[in-house]
Short mmCIF file of N, CA, C and O in Angstrom, two decimals:
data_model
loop_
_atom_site.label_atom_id
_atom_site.label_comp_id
_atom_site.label_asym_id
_atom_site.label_seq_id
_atom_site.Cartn_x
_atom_site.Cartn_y
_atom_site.Cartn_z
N UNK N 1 111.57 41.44 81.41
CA UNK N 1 112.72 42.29 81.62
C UNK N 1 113.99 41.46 81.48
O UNK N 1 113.96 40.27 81.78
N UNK N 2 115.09 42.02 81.04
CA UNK N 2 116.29 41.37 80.91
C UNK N 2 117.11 41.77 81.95
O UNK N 2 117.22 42.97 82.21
N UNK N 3 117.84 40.71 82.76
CA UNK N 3 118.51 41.33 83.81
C UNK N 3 119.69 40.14 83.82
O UNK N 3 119.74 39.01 83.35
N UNK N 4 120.62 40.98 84.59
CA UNK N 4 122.01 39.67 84.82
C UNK N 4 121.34 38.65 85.37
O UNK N 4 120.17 38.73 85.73
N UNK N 5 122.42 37.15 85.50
CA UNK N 5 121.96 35.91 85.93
C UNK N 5 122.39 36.28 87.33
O UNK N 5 123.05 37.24 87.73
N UNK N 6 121.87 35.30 87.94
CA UNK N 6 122.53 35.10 89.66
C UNK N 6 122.61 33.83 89.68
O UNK N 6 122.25 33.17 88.70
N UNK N 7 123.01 33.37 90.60
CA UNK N 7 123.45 32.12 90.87
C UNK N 7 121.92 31.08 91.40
O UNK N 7 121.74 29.87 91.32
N UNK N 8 121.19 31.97 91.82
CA UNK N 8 119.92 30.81 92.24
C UNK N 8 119.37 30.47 91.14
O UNK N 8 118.69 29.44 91.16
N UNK N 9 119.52 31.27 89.81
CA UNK N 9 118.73 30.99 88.15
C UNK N 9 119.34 29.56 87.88
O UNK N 9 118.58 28.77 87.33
N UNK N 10 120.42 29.19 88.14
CA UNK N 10 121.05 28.07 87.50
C UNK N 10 120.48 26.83 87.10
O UNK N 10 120.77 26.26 86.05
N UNK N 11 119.26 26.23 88.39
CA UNK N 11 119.02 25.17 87.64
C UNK N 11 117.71 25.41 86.71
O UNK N 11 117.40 24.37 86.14
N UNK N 12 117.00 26.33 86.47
CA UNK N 12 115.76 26.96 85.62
C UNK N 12 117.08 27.26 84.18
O UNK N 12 116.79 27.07 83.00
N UNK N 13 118.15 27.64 84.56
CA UNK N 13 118.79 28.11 83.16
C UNK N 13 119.46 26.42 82.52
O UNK N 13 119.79 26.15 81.37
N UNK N 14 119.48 25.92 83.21
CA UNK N 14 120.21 24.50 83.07
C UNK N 14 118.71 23.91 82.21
O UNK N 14 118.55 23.75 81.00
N UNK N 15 118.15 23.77 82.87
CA UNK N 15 116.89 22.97 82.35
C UNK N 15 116.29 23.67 80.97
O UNK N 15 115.85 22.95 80.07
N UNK N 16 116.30 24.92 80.87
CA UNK N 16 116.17 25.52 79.62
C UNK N 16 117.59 25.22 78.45
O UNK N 16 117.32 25.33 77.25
N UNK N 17 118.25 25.06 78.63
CA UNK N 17 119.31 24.56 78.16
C UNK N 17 118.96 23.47 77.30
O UNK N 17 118.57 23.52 76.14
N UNK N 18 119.22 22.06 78.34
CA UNK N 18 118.69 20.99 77.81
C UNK N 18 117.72 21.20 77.12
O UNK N 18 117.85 21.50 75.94
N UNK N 19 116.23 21.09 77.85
CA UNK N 19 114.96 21.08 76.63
C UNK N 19 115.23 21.58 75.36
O UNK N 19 114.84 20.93 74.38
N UNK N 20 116.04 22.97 75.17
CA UNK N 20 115.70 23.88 74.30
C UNK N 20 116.73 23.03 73.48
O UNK N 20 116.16 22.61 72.47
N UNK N 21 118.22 22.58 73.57
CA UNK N 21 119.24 21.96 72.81
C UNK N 21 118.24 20.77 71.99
O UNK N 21 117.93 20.92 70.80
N UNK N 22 117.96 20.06 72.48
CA UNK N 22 117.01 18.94 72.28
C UNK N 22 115.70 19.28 71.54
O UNK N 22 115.42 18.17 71.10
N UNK N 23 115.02 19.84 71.25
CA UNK N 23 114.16 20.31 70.66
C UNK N 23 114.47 21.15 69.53
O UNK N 23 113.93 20.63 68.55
N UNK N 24 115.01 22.06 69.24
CA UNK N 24 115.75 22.45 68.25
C UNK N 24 117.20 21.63 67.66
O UNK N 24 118.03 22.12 66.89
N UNK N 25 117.20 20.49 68.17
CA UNK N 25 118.87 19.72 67.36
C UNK N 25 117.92 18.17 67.20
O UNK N 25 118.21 17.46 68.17
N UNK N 26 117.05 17.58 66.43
CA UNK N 26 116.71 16.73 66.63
C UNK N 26 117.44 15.73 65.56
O UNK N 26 117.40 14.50 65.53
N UNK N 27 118.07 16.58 64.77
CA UNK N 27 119.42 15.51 64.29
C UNK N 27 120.54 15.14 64.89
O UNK N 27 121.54 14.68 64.33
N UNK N 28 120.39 15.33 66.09
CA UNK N 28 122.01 15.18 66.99
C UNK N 28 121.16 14.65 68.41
O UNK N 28 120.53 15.41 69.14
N UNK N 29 121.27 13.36 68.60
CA UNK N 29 121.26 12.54 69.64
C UNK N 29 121.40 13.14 70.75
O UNK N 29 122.44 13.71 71.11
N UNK N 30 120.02 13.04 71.61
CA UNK N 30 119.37 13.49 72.74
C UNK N 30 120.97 13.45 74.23
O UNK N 30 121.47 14.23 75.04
N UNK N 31 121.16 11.99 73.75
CA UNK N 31 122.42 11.72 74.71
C UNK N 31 124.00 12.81 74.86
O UNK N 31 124.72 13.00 75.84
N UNK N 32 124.12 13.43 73.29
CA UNK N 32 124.73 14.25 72.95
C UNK N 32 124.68 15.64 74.54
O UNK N 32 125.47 15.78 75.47
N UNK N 33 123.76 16.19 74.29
CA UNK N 33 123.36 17.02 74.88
C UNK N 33 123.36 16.79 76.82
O UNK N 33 123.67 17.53 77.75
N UNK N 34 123.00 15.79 76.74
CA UNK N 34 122.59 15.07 78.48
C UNK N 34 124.41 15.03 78.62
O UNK N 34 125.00 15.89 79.28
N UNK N 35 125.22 13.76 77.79
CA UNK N 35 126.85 13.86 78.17
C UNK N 35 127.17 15.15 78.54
O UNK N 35 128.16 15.27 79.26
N UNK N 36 126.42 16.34 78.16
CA UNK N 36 127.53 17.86 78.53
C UNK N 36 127.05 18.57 79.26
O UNK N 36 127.60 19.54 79.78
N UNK N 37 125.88 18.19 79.44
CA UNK N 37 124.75 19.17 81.03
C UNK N 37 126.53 19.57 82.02
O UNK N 37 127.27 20.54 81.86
N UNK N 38 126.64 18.76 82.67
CA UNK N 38 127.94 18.78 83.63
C UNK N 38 128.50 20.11 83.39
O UNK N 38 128.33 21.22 83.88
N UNK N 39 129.44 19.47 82.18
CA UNK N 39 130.18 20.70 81.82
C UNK N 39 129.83 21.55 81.49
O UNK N 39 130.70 22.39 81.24
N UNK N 40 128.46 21.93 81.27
CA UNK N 40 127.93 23.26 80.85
C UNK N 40 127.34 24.00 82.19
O UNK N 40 127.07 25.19 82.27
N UNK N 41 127.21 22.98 83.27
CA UNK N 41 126.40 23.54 84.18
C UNK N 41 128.16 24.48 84.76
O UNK N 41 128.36 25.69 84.83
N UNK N 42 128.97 23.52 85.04
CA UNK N 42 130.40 23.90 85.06
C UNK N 42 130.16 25.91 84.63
O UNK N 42 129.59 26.93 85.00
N UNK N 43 130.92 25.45 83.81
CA UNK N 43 131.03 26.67 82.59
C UNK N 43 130.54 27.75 82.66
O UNK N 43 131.22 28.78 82.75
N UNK N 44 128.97 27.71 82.63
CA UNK N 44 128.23 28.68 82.59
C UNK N 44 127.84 29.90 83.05
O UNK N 44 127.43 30.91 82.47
N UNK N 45 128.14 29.51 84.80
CA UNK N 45 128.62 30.33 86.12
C UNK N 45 129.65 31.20 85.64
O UNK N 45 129.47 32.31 86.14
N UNK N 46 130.70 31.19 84.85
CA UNK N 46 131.70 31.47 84.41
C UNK N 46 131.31 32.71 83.41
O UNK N 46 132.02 33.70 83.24
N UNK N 47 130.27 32.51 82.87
CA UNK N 47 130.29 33.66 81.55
C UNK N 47 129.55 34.48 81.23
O UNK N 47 128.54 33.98 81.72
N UNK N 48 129.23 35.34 80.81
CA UNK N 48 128.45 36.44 80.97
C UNK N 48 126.91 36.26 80.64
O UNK N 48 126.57 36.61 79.51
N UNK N 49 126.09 35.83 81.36
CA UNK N 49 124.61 35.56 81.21
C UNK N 49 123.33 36.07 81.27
O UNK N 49 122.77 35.81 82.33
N UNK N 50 122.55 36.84 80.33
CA UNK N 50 121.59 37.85 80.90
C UNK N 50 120.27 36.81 80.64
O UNK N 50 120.28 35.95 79.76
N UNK N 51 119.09 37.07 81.60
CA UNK N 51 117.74 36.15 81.72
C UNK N 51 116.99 36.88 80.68
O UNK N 51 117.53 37.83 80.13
N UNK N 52 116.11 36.61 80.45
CA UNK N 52 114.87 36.94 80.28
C UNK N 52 113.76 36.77 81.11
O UNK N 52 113.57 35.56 81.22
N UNK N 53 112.73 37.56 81.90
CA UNK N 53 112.00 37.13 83.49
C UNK N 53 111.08 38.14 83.17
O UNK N 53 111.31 39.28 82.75
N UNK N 54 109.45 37.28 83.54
CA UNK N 54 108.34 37.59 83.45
C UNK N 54 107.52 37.22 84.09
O UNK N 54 107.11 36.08 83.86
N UNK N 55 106.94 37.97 85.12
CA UNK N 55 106.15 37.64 86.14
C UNK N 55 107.19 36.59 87.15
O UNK N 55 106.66 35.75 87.87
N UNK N 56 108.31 36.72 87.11
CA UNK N 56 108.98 36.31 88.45
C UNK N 56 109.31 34.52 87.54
O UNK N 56 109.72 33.51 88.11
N UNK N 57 109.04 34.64 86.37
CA UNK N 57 109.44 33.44 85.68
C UNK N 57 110.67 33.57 84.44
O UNK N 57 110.50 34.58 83.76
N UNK N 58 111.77 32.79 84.07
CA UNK N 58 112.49 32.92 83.52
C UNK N 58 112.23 32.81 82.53
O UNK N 58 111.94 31.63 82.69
N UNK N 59 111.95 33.02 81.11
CA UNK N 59 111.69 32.24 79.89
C UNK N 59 112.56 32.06 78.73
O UNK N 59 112.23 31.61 77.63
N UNK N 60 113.87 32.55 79.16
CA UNK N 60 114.86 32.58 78.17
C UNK N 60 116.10 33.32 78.41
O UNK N 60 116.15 34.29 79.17
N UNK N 61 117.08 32.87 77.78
CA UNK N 61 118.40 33.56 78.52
C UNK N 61 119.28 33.74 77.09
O UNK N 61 118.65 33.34 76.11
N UNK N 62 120.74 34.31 76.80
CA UNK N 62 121.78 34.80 76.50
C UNK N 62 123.01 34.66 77.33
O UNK N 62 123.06 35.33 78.37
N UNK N 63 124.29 33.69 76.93
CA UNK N 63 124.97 33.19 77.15
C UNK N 63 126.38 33.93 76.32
O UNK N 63 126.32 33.91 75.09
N UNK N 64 127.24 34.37 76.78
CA UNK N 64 128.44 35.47 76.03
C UNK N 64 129.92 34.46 76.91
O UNK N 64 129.92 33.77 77.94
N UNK N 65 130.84 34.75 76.07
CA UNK N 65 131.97 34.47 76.27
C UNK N 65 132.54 35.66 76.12
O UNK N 65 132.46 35.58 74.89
N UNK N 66 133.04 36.68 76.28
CA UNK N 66 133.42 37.63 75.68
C UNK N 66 132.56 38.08 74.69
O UNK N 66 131.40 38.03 75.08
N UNK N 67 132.70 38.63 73.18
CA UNK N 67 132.41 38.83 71.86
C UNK N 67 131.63 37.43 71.71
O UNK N 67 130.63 37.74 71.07
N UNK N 68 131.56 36.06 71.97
CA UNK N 68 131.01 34.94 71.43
C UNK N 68 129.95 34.70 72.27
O UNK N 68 129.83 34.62 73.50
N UNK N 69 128.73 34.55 70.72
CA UNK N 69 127.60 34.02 71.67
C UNK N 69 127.46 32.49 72.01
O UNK N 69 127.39 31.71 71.06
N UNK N 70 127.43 32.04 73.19
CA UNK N 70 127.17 30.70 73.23
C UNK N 70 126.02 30.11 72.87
O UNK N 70 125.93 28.95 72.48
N UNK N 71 125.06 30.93 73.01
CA UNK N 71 124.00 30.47 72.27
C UNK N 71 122.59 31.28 73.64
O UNK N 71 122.71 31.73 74.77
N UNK N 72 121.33 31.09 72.65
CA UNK N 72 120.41 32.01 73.08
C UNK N 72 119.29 30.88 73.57
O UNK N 72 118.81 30.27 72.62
N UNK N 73 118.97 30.63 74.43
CA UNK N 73 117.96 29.67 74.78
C UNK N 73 116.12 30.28 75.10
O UNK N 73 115.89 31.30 75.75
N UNK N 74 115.38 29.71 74.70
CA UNK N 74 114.08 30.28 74.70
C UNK N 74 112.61 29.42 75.19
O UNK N 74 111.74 29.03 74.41
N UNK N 75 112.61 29.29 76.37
CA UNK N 75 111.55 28.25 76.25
C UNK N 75 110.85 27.92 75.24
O UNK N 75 110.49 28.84 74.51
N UNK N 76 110.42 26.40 74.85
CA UNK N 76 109.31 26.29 74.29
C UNK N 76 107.98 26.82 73.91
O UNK N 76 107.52 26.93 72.77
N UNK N 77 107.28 27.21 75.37
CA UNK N 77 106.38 27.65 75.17
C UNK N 77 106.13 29.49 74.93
O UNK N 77 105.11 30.18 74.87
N UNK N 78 107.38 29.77 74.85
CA UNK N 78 107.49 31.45 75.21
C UNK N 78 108.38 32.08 73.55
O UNK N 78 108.63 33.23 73.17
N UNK N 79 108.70 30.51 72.81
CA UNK N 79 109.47 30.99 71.48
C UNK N 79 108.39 31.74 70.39
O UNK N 79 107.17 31.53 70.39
N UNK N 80 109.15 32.72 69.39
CA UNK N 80 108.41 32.87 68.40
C UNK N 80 107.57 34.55 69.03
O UNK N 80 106.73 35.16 68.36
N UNK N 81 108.09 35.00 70.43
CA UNK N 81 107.28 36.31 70.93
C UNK N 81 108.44 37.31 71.24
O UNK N 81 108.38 38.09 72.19
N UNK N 82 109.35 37.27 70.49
CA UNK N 82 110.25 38.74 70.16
C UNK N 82 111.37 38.55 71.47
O UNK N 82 112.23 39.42 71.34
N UNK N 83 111.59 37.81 72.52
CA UNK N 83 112.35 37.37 73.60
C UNK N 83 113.80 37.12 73.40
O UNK N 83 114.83 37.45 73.99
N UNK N 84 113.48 36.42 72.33
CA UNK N 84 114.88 36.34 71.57
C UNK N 84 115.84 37.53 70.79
O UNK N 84 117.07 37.44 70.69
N UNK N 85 115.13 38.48 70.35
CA UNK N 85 115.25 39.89 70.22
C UNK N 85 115.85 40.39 70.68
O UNK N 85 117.05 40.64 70.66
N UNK N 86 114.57 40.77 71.48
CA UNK N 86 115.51 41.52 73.07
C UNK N 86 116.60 41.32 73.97
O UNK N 86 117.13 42.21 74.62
N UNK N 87 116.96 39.88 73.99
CA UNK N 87 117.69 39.32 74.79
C UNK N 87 119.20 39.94 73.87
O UNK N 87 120.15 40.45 74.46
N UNK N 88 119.14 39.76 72.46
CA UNK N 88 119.75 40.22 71.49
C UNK N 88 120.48 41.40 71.66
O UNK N 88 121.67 41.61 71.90
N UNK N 89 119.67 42.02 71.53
CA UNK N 89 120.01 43.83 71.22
C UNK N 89 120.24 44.05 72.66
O UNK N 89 120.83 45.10 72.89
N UNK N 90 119.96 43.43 73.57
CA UNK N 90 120.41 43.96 74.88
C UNK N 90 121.96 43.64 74.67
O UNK N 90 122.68 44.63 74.54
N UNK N 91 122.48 42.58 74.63
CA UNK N 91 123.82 42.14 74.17
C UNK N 91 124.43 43.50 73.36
O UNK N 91 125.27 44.30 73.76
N UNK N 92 123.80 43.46 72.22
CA UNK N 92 124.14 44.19 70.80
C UNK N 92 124.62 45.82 71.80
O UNK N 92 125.67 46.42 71.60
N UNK N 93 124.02 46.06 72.37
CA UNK N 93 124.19 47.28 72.99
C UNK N 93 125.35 47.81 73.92
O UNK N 93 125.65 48.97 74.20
N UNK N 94 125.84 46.78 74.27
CA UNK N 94 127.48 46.46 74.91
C UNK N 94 128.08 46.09 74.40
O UNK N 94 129.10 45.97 75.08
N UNK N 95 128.30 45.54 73.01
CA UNK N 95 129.48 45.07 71.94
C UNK N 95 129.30 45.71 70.44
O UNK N 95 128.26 46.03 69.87
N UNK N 96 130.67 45.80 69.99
CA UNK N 96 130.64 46.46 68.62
C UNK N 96 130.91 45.59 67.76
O UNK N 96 131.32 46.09 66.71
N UNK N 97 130.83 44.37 67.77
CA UNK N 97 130.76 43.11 67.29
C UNK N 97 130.72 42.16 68.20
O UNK N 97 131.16 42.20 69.35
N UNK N 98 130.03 41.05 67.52
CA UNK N 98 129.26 39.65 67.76
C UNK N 98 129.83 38.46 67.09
O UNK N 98 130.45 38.86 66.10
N UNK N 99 129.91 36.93 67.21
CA UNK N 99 130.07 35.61 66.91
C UNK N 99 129.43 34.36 67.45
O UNK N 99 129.26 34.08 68.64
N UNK N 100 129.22 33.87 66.73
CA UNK N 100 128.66 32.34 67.11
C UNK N 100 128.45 31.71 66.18
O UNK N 100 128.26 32.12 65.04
N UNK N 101 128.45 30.25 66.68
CA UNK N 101 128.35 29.33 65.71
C UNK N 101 127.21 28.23 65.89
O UNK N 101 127.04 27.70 66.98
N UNK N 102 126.37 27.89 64.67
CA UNK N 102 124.76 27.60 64.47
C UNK N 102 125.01 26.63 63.58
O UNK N 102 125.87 26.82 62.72
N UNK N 103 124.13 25.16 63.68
CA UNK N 103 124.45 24.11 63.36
C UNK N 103 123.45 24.65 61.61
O UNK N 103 122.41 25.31 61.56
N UNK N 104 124.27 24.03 60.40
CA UNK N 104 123.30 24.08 59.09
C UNK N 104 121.99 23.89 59.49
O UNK N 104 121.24 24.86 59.38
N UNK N 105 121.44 22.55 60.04
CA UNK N 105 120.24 22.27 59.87
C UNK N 105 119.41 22.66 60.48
O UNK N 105 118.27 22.37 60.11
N UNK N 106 119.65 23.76 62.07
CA UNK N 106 118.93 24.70 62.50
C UNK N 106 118.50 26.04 61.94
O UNK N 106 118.73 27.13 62.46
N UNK N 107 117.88 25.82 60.88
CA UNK N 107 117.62 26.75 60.02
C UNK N 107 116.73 27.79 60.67
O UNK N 107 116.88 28.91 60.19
N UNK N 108 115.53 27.64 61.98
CA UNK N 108 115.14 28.57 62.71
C UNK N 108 116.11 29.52 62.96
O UNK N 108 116.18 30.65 62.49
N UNK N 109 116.98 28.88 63.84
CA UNK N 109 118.01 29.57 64.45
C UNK N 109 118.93 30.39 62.81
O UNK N 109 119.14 31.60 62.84
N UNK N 110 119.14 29.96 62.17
CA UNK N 110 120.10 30.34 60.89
C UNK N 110 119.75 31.60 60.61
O UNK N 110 120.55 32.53 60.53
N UNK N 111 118.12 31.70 60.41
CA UNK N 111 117.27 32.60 60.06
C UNK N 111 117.13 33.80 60.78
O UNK N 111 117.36 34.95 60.39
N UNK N 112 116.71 33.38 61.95
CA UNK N 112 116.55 34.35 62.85
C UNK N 112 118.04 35.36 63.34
O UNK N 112 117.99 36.52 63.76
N UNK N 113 119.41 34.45 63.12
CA UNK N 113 120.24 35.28 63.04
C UNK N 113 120.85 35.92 62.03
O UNK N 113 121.94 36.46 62.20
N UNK N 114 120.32 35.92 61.05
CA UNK N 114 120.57 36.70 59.89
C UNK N 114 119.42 37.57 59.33
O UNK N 114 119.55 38.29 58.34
N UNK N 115 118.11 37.41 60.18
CA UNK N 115 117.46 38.50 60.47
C UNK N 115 118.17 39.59 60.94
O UNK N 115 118.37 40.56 60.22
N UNK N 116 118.64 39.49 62.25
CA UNK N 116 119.17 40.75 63.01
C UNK N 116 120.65 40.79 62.79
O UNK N 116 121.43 41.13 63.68
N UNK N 117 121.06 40.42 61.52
CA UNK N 117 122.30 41.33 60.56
C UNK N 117 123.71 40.64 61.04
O UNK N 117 124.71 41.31 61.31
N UNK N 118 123.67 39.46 61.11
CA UNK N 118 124.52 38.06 60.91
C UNK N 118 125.19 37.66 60.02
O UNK N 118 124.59 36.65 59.66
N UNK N 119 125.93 37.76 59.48
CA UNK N 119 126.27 37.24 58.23
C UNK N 119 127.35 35.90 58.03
O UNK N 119 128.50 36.29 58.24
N UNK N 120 127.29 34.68 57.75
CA UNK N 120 127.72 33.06 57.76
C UNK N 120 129.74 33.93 57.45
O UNK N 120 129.97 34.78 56.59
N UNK N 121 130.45 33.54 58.12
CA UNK N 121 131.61 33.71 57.86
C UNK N 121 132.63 32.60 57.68
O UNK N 121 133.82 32.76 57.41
N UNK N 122 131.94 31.37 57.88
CA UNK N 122 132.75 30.25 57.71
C UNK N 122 131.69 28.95 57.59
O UNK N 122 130.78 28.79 58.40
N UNK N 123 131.77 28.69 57.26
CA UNK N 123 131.51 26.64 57.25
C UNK N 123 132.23 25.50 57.68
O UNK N 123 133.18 25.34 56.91
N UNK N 124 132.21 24.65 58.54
CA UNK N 124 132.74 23.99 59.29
C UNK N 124 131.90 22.87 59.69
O UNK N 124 130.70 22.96 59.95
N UNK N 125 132.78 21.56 59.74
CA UNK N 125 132.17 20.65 60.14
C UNK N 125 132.45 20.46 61.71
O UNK N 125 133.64 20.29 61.93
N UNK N 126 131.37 20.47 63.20
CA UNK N 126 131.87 19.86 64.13
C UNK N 126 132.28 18.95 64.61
O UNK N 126 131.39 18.19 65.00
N UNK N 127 133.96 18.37 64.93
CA UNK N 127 133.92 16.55 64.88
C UNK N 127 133.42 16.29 66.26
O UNK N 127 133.95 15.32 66.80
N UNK N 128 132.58 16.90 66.94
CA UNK N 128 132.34 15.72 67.96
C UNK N 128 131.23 15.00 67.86
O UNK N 128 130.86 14.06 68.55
N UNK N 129 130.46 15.79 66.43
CA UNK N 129 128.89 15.15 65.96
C UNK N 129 128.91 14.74 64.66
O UNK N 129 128.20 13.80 64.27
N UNK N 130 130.01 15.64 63.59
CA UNK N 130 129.91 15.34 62.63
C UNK N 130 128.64 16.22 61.59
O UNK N 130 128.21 15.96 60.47
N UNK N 131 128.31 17.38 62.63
CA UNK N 131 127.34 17.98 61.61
C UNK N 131 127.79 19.63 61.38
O UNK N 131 128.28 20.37 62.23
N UNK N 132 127.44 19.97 59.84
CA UNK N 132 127.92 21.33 59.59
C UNK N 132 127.29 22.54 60.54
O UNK N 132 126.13 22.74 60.88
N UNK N 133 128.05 23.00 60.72
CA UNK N 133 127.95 24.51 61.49
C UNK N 133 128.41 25.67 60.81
O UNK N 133 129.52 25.64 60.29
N UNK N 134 127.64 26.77 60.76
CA UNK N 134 128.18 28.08 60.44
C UNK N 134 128.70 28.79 61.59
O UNK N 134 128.10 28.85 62.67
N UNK N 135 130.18 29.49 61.26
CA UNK N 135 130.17 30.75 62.24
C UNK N 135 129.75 31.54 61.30
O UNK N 135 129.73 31.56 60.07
N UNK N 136 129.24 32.53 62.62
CA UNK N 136 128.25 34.11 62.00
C UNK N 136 128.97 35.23 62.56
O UNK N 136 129.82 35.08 63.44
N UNK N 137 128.68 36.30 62.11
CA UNK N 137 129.51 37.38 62.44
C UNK N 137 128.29 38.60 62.86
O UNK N 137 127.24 38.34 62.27
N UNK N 138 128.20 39.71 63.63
CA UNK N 138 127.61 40.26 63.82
C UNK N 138 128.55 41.49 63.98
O UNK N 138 129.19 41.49 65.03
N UNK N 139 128.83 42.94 62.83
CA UNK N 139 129.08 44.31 63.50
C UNK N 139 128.77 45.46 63.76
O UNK N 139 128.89 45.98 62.65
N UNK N 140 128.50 46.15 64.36
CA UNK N 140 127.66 47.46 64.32
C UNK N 140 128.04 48.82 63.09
O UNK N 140 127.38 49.76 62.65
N UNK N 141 129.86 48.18 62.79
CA UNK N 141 129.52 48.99 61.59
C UNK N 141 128.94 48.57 60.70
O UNK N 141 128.59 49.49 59.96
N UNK N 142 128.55 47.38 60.29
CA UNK N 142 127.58 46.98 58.92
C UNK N 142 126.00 47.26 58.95
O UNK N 142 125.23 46.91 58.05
N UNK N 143 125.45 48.29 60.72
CA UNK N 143 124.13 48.40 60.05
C UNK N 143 124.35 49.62 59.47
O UNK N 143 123.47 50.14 58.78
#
């Protein structure tokens, strides 16, 4: 089921964070990711967050700034079973457009958001790594 975050999810959403950054970015230095835990743990409290929870276990979450996705995290062992989807269209269902931005070489991720009707609106290099990123666009008038 998808439901808002609360505040006791934080360190299960923190830890999915990390692993998941790190496992899907294995061109961008593990340390990368560990330097910003802080500020993300910061942050996060801050922005609009829905879980994913199964059997009283978290396995994936959705992270919003407004219109911007911060990004969609998915356990390891729970990726690849439609979670990511759902977590999706639950979003999709409260906004009439979508954004975020997805590193080139995460091509899972590239894919999977241009499955569910994404389309690359810019190219950009990030300078704090030095690696290309797409922003994507998502609107409900283009389905």
């Amino acid at each position: 089921m998808v439901r808002e975050f609360q505040a006791d999810d934080l360190s299960r959403i923190m830890e999915l964070w990390l692993d998941t950054n790190i496992q899907a970015h294995d061109f961008i230095k593990k340390s990368y990711w560990q330097d910003h835990f802080g500020e993300v743990m910061e942050i996060l409290p801050k922005a609009s967050v829905y879980v994913y929870e199964d059997n009283g276990s978290i396995q994936g979450f959705i992270g919003l700034m407004d219109s911007y996705i911060a990004g969609i995290f998915i356990s390891k062992d729970h990726q690849s079973r439609g979670i990511g989807s759902r977590l999706l269209h639950y979003v999709k269902g409260n906004h009439d457009e979508l954004s975020l931005k997805v590193y080139e070489k995460n091509k899972r991720a590239v894919d999977f958001y241009k499955r569910e009707g994404f389309v690359v609106t810019e190219k950009q290099e990030d300078k704090e790594n030095g690696e290309v990123e797409y922003q994507m666009a998502w609107s409900r008038n283009w389905a």
